[in-house]
Amino acid sequence: MELDSPEAIDRIASWLTSEFKADRIEVVQLEKLSGGAIQENWALQLDIKGGEREGGLDAVLRTDSPSGLAVSHSRAQEYELLSAAFENGVTVPEPLACCRKLSVIGKEFAIMRRMPGIGLGPKVARDPSLGGDREILAERLGQELAKIHQIGPETHQFDFLEPANTYDSLESFYRFLDDLDEPRSALEWGLRWLELNRLPKEKPVLAHHDFRTGNYMVDEKGLTCILDWEFAGWAEPHEDIGWFTAMCWRFGNRDLPAGGIGSREAFYRGYEHQSGRKIDHRRVYFWEIFAHIRWAVIAIQQGKRFRDDNEATLDIVLTGRRPAEIEYEILRMTMPGTGLVAAKH
Amino acid sequence: MKRDEPIGEDLLAVAADVLHREIVPTLTGDERLSVLMAVNAIETARRELENAPLLEKMEHTALSEIAGGGDSRGLCRAIRNGKFDMGDKAVALHGALLEHAVLRCRISNPKYLDAAEKDWESRLLL
């Protein structure tokens, strides 16, 4: 059923009434905020009568897109991860409820508190009036990432995650490359170079796996929340750090390594202070190269989608052409006869 | 046989130019972004047509001279199996791959390439 049909709205209100132990709930507004290939976010404004949550509530309802590509975690699994992050003090939208029953709207959905701010990557990178002082923001983001990394397999169990001791990022990338079924010599070169320069594995932590500019929101004062937990999983902490500082995620601000918005020093300071550990600069270099390989594979997969129904958009076809610049950076970073260096630029 | 004129590259160049100079300034918001992206796509296609012979020549040279014949899949297998890890072979292959990537970038995103080459050149001088 259409999410904003009277029937669906009724069912959601009904389900939430019992979830929140209220007397009655009125859906003041249900409006689509954004939608991707995998999930949709709807603004959900509620007026709650009775119970602990009595009053107005500005929330977001998150559910699957109609196409429902199962390439990331389910909404319920994502909710579990979000809840763990929230409990650990990470700045995320407060998780409020999660419906695992398909009987309400035909698919799982999660409700979280609506947070203010702008999340669009290019906009945040380009507009210095957003996010307050950028160095303070960079430091804060480092601190937040360190808090995420404080969640570990010793204290948390997520039965849907690939086990911490078996997951290997390089190995899975050889699989992804094979699945692409097209020869990519630059990516093969990059993966081989990484293989030759592997370091002993770090203890796995909960990695966000898409921690970058574009996946956090800011208002004019600073950070409002970190988003998109659909790819989180057990991995080495430096993998997340390298994804954040990778050149391909700086939105053209080549001299601002912290997500295209700030300095490495500020970002590292926030991370090191919160975690009590020093960042290994050579490991960051390793994972920045990996980040480029990963993003190239994703861009190639995106590009192939243009032949599917309703997917021939300019966004998709232009994303499909990004690998040239990404592979360029990989090749520049992996000169023959060189090894890992401290990530500096 | 002689190609019909104006050739494809020129059609695309004129189309992109007209859209950019005459249409984009009249638009705002999402529509403006869409047309800018469309111009981007048209210009990329034009550069691709212009450079197609050179790209093919590069790939052919890399495969026959550096990879010792065979096809791209063979080259990928060889890289994965460590055949190009060290020595002159590594230097030659990396050089060819980089040169190829530079041309592909010039086609897909020349602005990116200009900024990137400047950046890398200054780093290598330090």
mmCIF file of C-alpha atoms in Angstrom, chain A residues 43-343:
data_model
loop_
_atom_site.group_PDB
_atom_site.id
_atom_site.type_symbol
_atom_site.label_atom_id
_atom_site.label_comp_id
_atom_site.label_asym_id
_atom_site.label_seq_id
_atom_site.Cartn_x
_atom_site.Cartn_y
_atom_site.Cartn_z
ATOM 1 C CA ALA A 43 8.867 12.975 7.930
ATOM 2 C CA LEU A 44 6.320 11.816 10.489
ATOM 3 C CA GLN A 45 4.734 14.442 12.692
ATOM 4 C CA LEU A 46 2.681 13.032 15.542
ATOM 5 C CA ASP A 47 0.305 14.361 18.146
ATOM 6 C CA ILE A 48 0.323 11.885 21.028
ATOM 7 C CA LYS A 49 -2.415 11.805 23.665
ATOM 8 C CA GLY A 50 -1.662 9.936 26.869
ATOM 9 C CA GLY A 51 1.303 7.847 27.918
ATOM 10 C CA GLU A 52 4.920 8.824 28.499
ATOM 11 C CA ARG A 53 5.368 10.446 25.099
ATOM 12 C CA GLU A 54 2.331 12.730 25.411
ATOM 13 C CA GLY A 55 2.647 15.788 23.197
ATOM 14 C CA GLY A 56 3.963 16.597 19.755
ATOM 15 C CA LEU A 57 6.715 14.431 18.252
ATOM 16 C CA ASP A 58 8.763 15.127 15.148
ATOM 17 C CA ALA A 59 9.987 11.804 13.857
ATOM 18 C CA VAL A 60 11.339 10.091 10.772
ATOM 19 C CA LEU A 61 9.922 6.837 9.464
ATOM 20 C CA ARG A 62 12.485 4.772 7.608
ATOM 21 C CA THR A 63 11.499 1.835 5.417
ATOM 22 C CA ASP A 64 12.468 -0.063 2.278
ATOM 23 C CA SER A 65 12.118 1.369 -1.191
ATOM 24 C CA PRO A 66 9.736 -0.457 -3.497
ATOM 25 C CA SER A 67 12.658 -1.946 -5.407
ATOM 26 C CA GLY A 68 13.979 -3.371 -2.137
ATOM 27 C CA LEU A 69 17.536 -4.295 -3.114
ATOM 28 C CA ALA A 70 18.816 -6.472 -0.306
ATOM 29 C CA VAL A 71 22.410 -5.315 -0.362
ATOM 30 C CA SER A 72 22.619 -3.838 3.080
ATOM 31 C CA HIS A 73 21.120 -4.506 6.471
ATOM 32 C CA SER A 74 17.363 -4.681 6.949
ATOM 33 C CA ARG A 75 15.615 -1.798 8.675
ATOM 34 C CA ALA A 76 15.340 -3.835 11.876
ATOM 35 C CA GLN A 77 19.024 -4.756 11.797
ATOM 36 C CA GLU A 78 19.935 -1.146 11.158
ATOM 37 C CA TYR A 79 17.758 -0.178 14.130
ATOM 38 C CA GLU A 80 19.719 -2.524 16.389
ATOM 39 C CA LEU A 81 22.977 -0.922 15.300
ATOM 40 C CA LEU A 82 21.560 2.576 15.694
ATOM 41 C CA SER A 83 20.365 1.710 19.200
ATOM 42 C CA ALA A 84 23.783 0.416 20.230
ATOM 43 C CA ALA A 85 25.378 3.609 18.907
ATOM 44 C CA PHE A 86 22.827 5.765 20.735
ATOM 45 C CA GLU A 87 23.433 3.896 23.974
ATOM 46 C CA ASN A 88 27.170 4.427 23.559
ATOM 47 C CA GLY A 89 26.769 8.191 23.323
ATOM 48 C CA VAL A 90 27.218 8.552 19.575
ATOM 49 C CA THR A 91 25.325 11.546 18.195
ATOM 50 C CA VAL A 92 22.602 9.810 16.220
ATOM 51 C CA PRO A 93 18.863 10.302 15.862
ATOM 52 C CA GLU A 94 17.199 8.759 18.926
ATOM 53 C CA PRO A 95 15.712 5.375 18.013
ATOM 54 C CA LEU A 96 12.047 5.373 19.084
ATOM 55 C CA ALA A 97 10.380 2.247 17.716
ATOM 56 C CA CYS A 98 10.924 -0.555 15.263
ATOM 57 C CA CYS A 99 8.232 -2.566 13.560
ATOM 58 C CA ARG A 100 9.372 -6.026 12.548
ATOM 59 C CA LYS A 101 5.862 -7.189 11.719
ATOM 60 C CA LEU A 102 4.964 -7.145 8.043
ATOM 61 C CA SER A 103 1.273 -6.910 8.909
ATOM 62 C CA VAL A 104 1.293 -3.157 9.484
ATOM 63 C CA ILE A 105 2.487 -1.701 6.165
ATOM 64 C CA GLY A 106 3.794 -4.812 4.423
ATOM 65 C CA LYS A 107 7.434 -4.169 5.271
ATOM 66 C CA GLU A 108 9.656 -3.450 8.249
ATOM 67 C CA PHE A 109 9.990 0.159 9.343
ATOM 68 C CA ALA A 110 11.810 2.106 12.027
ATOM 69 C CA ILE A 111 10.909 5.338 13.760
ATOM 70 C CA MET A 112 13.518 7.749 15.033
ATOM 71 C CA ARG A 113 13.550 11.304 16.275
ATOM 72 C CA ARG A 114 13.825 13.872 13.495
ATOM 73 C CA MET A 115 17.028 15.864 13.635
ATOM 74 C CA PRO A 116 17.590 19.292 12.085
ATOM 75 C CA GLY A 117 20.353 20.068 9.647
ATOM 76 C CA ILE A 118 21.749 19.578 6.193
ATOM 77 C CA GLY A 119 23.353 16.312 5.189
ATOM 78 C CA LEU A 120 24.005 16.699 1.479
ATOM 79 C CA GLY A 121 27.710 16.073 0.905
ATOM 80 C CA PRO A 122 28.515 18.613 -1.803
ATOM 81 C CA LYS A 123 26.549 21.284 0.055
ATOM 82 C CA VAL A 124 28.291 20.685 3.395
ATOM 83 C CA ALA A 125 31.696 20.606 1.697
ATOM 84 C CA ARG A 126 31.052 23.764 -0.278
ATOM 85 C CA ASP A 127 29.248 25.997 2.216
ATOM 86 C CA PRO A 128 31.460 27.141 5.117
ATOM 87 C CA SER A 129 28.478 28.750 6.898
ATOM 88 C CA LEU A 130 27.296 25.235 7.772
ATOM 89 C CA GLY A 131 28.648 23.261 10.670
ATOM 90 C CA GLY A 132 30.132 26.089 12.726
ATOM 91 C CA ASP A 133 33.923 26.202 13.071
ATOM 92 C CA ARG A 134 35.200 23.574 10.650
ATOM 93 C CA GLU A 135 38.198 22.532 12.716
ATOM 94 C CA ILE A 136 35.970 22.019 15.736
ATOM 95 C CA LEU A 137 33.612 20.009 13.529
ATOM 96 C CA ALA A 138 36.483 17.859 12.265
ATOM 97 C CA GLU A 139 37.614 17.200 15.819
ATOM 98 C CA ARG A 140 34.061 16.371 16.861
ATOM 99 C CA LEU A 141 33.701 13.923 13.978
ATOM 100 C CA GLY A 142 36.901 12.222 15.107
ATOM 101 C CA GLN A 143 35.486 11.932 18.586
ATOM 102 C CA GLU A 144 32.217 10.480 17.274
ATOM 103 C CA LEU A 145 34.012 7.887 15.164
ATOM 104 C CA ALA A 146 36.060 6.847 18.171
ATOM 105 C CA LYS A 147 32.838 6.383 20.151
ATOM 106 C CA ILE A 148 31.458 4.151 17.413
ATOM 107 C CA HIS A 149 34.668 2.140 17.547
ATOM 108 C CA GLN A 150 34.231 1.615 21.256
ATOM 109 C CA ILE A 151 31.498 -0.844 20.357
ATOM 110 C CA GLY A 152 33.228 -4.195 20.022
ATOM 111 C CA PRO A 153 32.387 -7.892 19.581
ATOM 112 C CA GLU A 154 33.389 -8.581 23.194
ATOM 113 C CA THR A 155 30.506 -6.497 24.511
ATOM 114 C CA HIS A 156 27.969 -6.542 21.684
ATOM 115 C CA GLN A 157 26.452 -9.368 19.680
ATOM 116 C CA PHE A 158 24.710 -8.737 16.360
ATOM 117 C CA ASP A 159 23.775 -12.106 14.937
ATOM 118 C CA PHE A 160 23.302 -10.718 11.427
ATOM 119 C CA LEU A 161 26.856 -9.407 11.107
ATOM 120 C CA GLU A 162 29.603 -11.434 9.458
ATOM 121 C CA PRO A 163 31.690 -12.757 12.362
ATOM 122 C CA ALA A 164 34.509 -10.454 13.464
ATOM 123 C CA ASN A 165 37.221 -13.069 13.170
ATOM 124 C CA THR A 166 36.424 -14.187 9.621
ATOM 125 C CA TYR A 167 35.739 -10.922 7.824
ATOM 126 C CA ASP A 168 38.572 -9.716 5.623
ATOM 127 C CA SER A 169 38.115 -6.550 3.604
ATOM 128 C CA LEU A 170 40.685 -7.368 0.927
ATOM 129 C CA GLU A 171 39.294 -10.868 0.442
ATOM 130 C CA SER A 172 35.766 -9.594 0.028
ATOM 131 C CA PHE A 173 36.998 -7.098 -2.527
ATOM 132 C CA TYR A 174 38.526 -9.767 -4.653
ATOM 133 C CA ARG A 175 35.021 -11.347 -4.627
ATOM 134 C CA PHE A 176 33.339 -8.059 -5.586
ATOM 135 C CA LEU A 177 35.819 -7.498 -8.381
ATOM 136 C CA ASP A 178 35.158 -11.008 -9.708
ATOM 137 C CA ASP A 179 31.402 -10.404 -9.525
ATOM 138 C CA LEU A 180 31.760 -7.291 -11.673
ATOM 139 C CA ASP A 181 32.870 -9.690 -14.394
ATOM 140 C CA GLU A 182 34.785 -7.071 -16.314
ATOM 141 C CA PRO A 183 38.557 -6.581 -16.378
ATOM 142 C CA ARG A 184 39.717 -3.602 -14.263
ATOM 143 C CA SER A 185 43.498 -3.608 -14.406
ATOM 144 C CA ALA A 186 43.920 -0.456 -12.292
ATOM 145 C CA LEU A 187 41.826 -1.967 -9.496
ATOM 146 C CA GLU A 188 43.694 -5.262 -9.735
ATOM 147 C CA TRP A 189 46.954 -3.324 -9.513
ATOM 148 C CA GLY A 190 45.697 -1.466 -6.432
ATOM 149 C CA LEU A 191 44.476 -4.595 -4.649
ATOM 150 C CA ARG A 192 47.725 -6.414 -5.389
ATOM 151 C CA TRP A 193 49.744 -3.472 -4.063
ATOM 152 C CA LEU A 194 47.680 -3.545 -0.872
ATOM 153 C CA GLU A 195 48.136 -7.306 -0.616
ATOM 154 C CA LEU A 196 51.899 -6.827 -0.804
ATOM 155 C CA ASN A 197 51.783 -4.144 1.875
ATOM 156 C CA ARG A 198 49.390 -5.704 4.363
ATOM 157 C CA LEU A 199 49.963 -5.097 8.034
ATOM 158 C CA PRO A 200 48.916 -7.435 10.864
ATOM 159 C CA LYS A 201 45.195 -7.137 11.460
ATOM 160 C CA GLU A 202 43.903 -4.892 14.205
ATOM 161 C CA LYS A 203 41.297 -5.980 16.734
ATOM 162 C CA PRO A 204 37.906 -5.621 15.050
ATOM 163 C CA VAL A 205 35.462 -2.942 16.154
ATOM 164 C CA LEU A 206 32.068 -1.831 14.929
ATOM 165 C CA ALA A 207 32.932 0.084 11.783
ATOM 166 C CA HIS A 208 30.311 2.432 10.398
ATOM 167 C CA HIS A 209 31.478 1.550 6.876
ATOM 168 C CA ASP A 210 30.182 4.728 5.297
ATOM 169 C CA PHE A 211 31.396 7.398 7.710
ATOM 170 C CA ARG A 212 31.970 10.368 5.429
ATOM 171 C CA THR A 213 30.762 13.814 4.533
ATOM 172 C CA GLY A 214 27.291 13.231 3.170
ATOM 173 C CA ASN A 215 26.381 10.871 5.982
ATOM 174 C CA TYR A 216 26.231 13.321 8.834
ATOM 175 C CA MET A 217 24.065 16.382 9.302
ATOM 176 C CA VAL A 218 25.084 19.827 10.430
ATOM 177 C CA ASP A 219 23.294 23.051 11.241
ATOM 178 C CA GLU A 220 24.922 26.458 11.429
ATOM 179 C CA LYS A 221 26.349 25.616 14.882
ATOM 180 C CA GLY A 222 27.785 22.134 14.347
ATOM 181 C CA LEU A 223 27.053 18.428 14.092
ATOM 182 C CA THR A 224 23.455 17.342 14.592
ATOM 183 C CA CYS A 225 23.659 13.625 13.857
ATOM 184 C CA ILE A 226 25.388 10.760 12.092
ATOM 185 C CA LEU A 227 23.316 8.789 9.603
ATOM 186 C CA ASP A 228 23.092 5.657 7.488
ATOM 187 C CA TRP A 229 23.984 2.609 9.535
ATOM 188 C CA GLU A 230 23.035 0.168 6.811
ATOM 189 C CA PHE A 231 26.574 -1.008 6.097
ATOM 190 C CA ALA A 232 28.013 -1.141 9.605
ATOM 191 C CA GLY A 233 29.946 -4.260 10.533
ATOM 192 C CA TRP A 234 32.979 -5.675 12.318
ATOM 193 C CA ALA A 235 36.187 -4.372 10.770
ATOM 194 C CA GLU A 236 39.528 -2.745 11.550
ATOM 195 C CA PRO A 237 39.112 0.792 12.885
ATOM 196 C CA HIS A 238 41.555 2.336 10.417
ATOM 197 C CA GLU A 239 39.323 1.261 7.568
ATOM 198 C CA ASP A 240 36.716 3.785 8.735
ATOM 199 C CA ILE A 241 39.370 6.463 9.226
ATOM 200 C CA GLY A 242 40.729 5.938 5.699
ATOM 201 C CA TRP A 243 37.213 6.125 4.214
ATOM 202 C CA PHE A 244 36.666 9.486 5.894
ATOM 203 C CA THR A 245 39.992 11.029 4.822
ATOM 204 C CA ALA A 246 40.168 9.466 1.334
ATOM 205 C CA MET A 247 40.670 11.959 -1.498
ATOM 206 C CA CYS A 248 37.606 10.611 -3.320
ATOM 207 C CA TRP A 249 35.390 11.729 -0.436
ATOM 208 C CA ARG A 250 36.611 15.322 -0.158
ATOM 209 C CA PHE A 251 34.189 16.682 -2.738
ATOM 210 C CA GLY A 252 36.952 18.502 -4.540
ATOM 211 C CA ASN A 253 38.570 20.056 -1.456
ATOM 212 C CA ARG A 254 41.879 18.337 -2.031
ATOM 213 C CA ASP A 255 43.645 20.156 0.826
ATOM 214 C CA LEU A 256 41.072 19.276 3.512
ATOM 215 C CA PRO A 257 41.691 15.626 4.351
ATOM 216 C CA ALA A 258 39.023 15.403 7.064
ATOM 217 C CA GLY A 259 36.013 14.731 4.880
ATOM 218 C CA GLY A 260 36.726 17.763 2.724
ATOM 219 C CA ILE A 261 35.909 20.025 5.689
ATOM 220 C CA GLY A 262 38.946 20.147 7.958
ATOM 221 C CA SER A 263 42.512 19.151 8.775
ATOM 222 C CA ARG A 264 43.849 15.710 9.582
ATOM 223 C CA GLU A 265 45.277 17.062 12.826
ATOM 224 C CA ALA A 266 41.883 18.182 14.114
ATOM 225 C CA PHE A 267 40.150 14.957 13.107
ATOM 226 C CA TYR A 268 42.920 12.782 14.544
ATOM 227 C CA ARG A 269 42.971 14.825 17.755
ATOM 228 C CA GLY A 270 39.281 14.181 18.355
ATOM 229 C CA TYR A 271 39.678 10.482 17.609
ATOM 230 C CA GLU A 272 42.816 9.940 19.666
ATOM 231 C CA HIS A 273 41.515 11.870 22.637
ATOM 232 C CA GLN A 274 38.285 9.845 22.788
ATOM 233 C CA SER A 275 39.816 6.464 22.044
ATOM 234 C CA GLY A 276 43.035 6.804 24.035
ATOM 235 C CA ARG A 277 44.854 5.250 21.055
ATOM 236 C CA LYS A 278 47.195 6.793 18.511
ATOM 237 C CA ILE A 279 46.192 6.665 14.864
ATOM 238 C CA ASP A 280 48.683 4.777 12.701
ATOM 239 C CA HIS A 281 49.434 7.071 9.773
ATOM 240 C CA ARG A 282 50.617 4.296 7.496
ATOM 241 C CA ARG A 283 47.502 2.241 8.131
ATOM 242 C CA VAL A 284 45.444 5.286 7.149
ATOM 243 C CA TYR A 285 47.333 5.428 3.839
ATOM 244 C CA PHE A 286 46.558 1.737 3.267
ATOM 245 C CA TRP A 287 42.860 2.210 3.920
ATOM 246 C CA GLU A 288 42.652 5.397 1.827
ATOM 247 C CA ILE A 289 43.807 3.366 -1.163
ATOM 248 C CA PHE A 290 41.288 0.672 -0.246
ATOM 249 C CA ALA A 291 38.580 3.334 0.026
ATOM 250 C CA HIS A 292 39.228 4.327 -3.576
ATOM 251 C CA ILE A 293 39.030 0.702 -4.723
ATOM 252 C CA ARG A 294 35.794 0.222 -2.825
ATOM 253 C CA TRP A 295 34.204 3.398 -4.124
ATOM 254 C CA ALA A 296 35.291 2.541 -7.689
ATOM 255 C CA VAL A 297 33.557 -0.847 -7.438
ATOM 256 C CA ILE A 298 30.402 0.806 -6.087
ATOM 257 C CA ALA A 299 30.467 3.431 -8.869
ATOM 258 C CA ILE A 300 30.858 0.713 -11.498
ATOM 259 C CA GLN A 301 27.911 -1.209 -10.012
ATOM 260 C CA GLN A 302 25.859 2.016 -9.977
ATOM 261 C CA GLY A 303 26.755 2.724 -13.603
ATOM 262 C CA LYS A 304 25.520 -0.695 -14.679
ATOM 263 C CA ARG A 305 22.117 0.011 -13.144
ATOM 264 C CA PHE A 306 21.221 2.558 -15.803
ATOM 265 C CA ARG A 307 19.868 -0.229 -17.966
ATOM 266 C CA ASP A 308 17.339 -1.192 -15.272
ATOM 267 C CA ASP A 309 13.793 0.210 -15.107
ATOM 268 C CA ASN A 310 13.512 3.887 -14.157
ATOM 269 C CA GLU A 311 17.215 4.072 -13.449
ATOM 270 C CA ALA A 312 18.500 5.976 -16.478
ATOM 271 C CA THR A 313 19.131 9.161 -14.528
ATOM 272 C CA LEU A 314 21.945 11.650 -15.070
ATOM 273 C CA ASP A 315 23.123 10.946 -11.547
ATOM 274 C CA ILE A 316 23.577 7.256 -12.252
ATOM 275 C CA VAL A 317 25.228 7.598 -15.642
ATOM 276 C CA LEU A 318 27.645 10.258 -14.401
ATOM 277 C CA THR A 319 28.500 8.195 -11.316
ATOM 278 C CA GLY A 320 29.304 5.358 -13.707
ATOM 279 C CA ARG A 321 32.032 7.566 -15.190
ATOM 280 C CA ARG A 322 33.745 8.365 -11.862
ATOM 281 C CA PRO A 323 36.063 5.305 -11.894
ATOM 282 C CA ALA A 324 38.485 7.059 -14.272
ATOM 283 C CA GLU A 325 39.390 9.676 -11.657
ATOM 284 C CA ILE A 326 39.240 7.169 -8.800
ATOM 285 C CA GLU A 327 41.581 4.741 -10.571
ATOM 286 C CA TYR A 328 43.892 7.668 -11.339
ATOM 287 C CA GLU A 329 44.261 8.370 -7.605
ATOM 288 C CA ILE A 330 44.809 4.684 -6.863
ATOM 289 C CA LEU A 331 47.618 4.478 -9.412
ATOM 290 C CA ARG A 332 49.208 7.681 -8.109
ATOM 291 C CA MET A 333 49.186 6.320 -4.568
ATOM 292 C CA THR A 334 50.635 2.920 -5.512
ATOM 293 C CA MET A 335 53.874 3.595 -7.366
ATOM 294 C CA PRO A 336 55.884 0.423 -8.049
ATOM 295 C CA GLY A 337 58.733 -0.089 -5.632
ATOM 296 C CA THR A 338 57.073 2.031 -2.946
ATOM 297 C CA GLY A 339 55.411 0.891 0.242
ATOM 298 C CA LEU A 340 53.144 2.388 2.824
ATOM 299 C CA VAL A 341 53.901 5.962 3.824
ATOM 300 C CA ALA A 342 52.304 8.195 6.425
ATOM 301 C CA ALA A 343 49.109 9.606 4.964
#
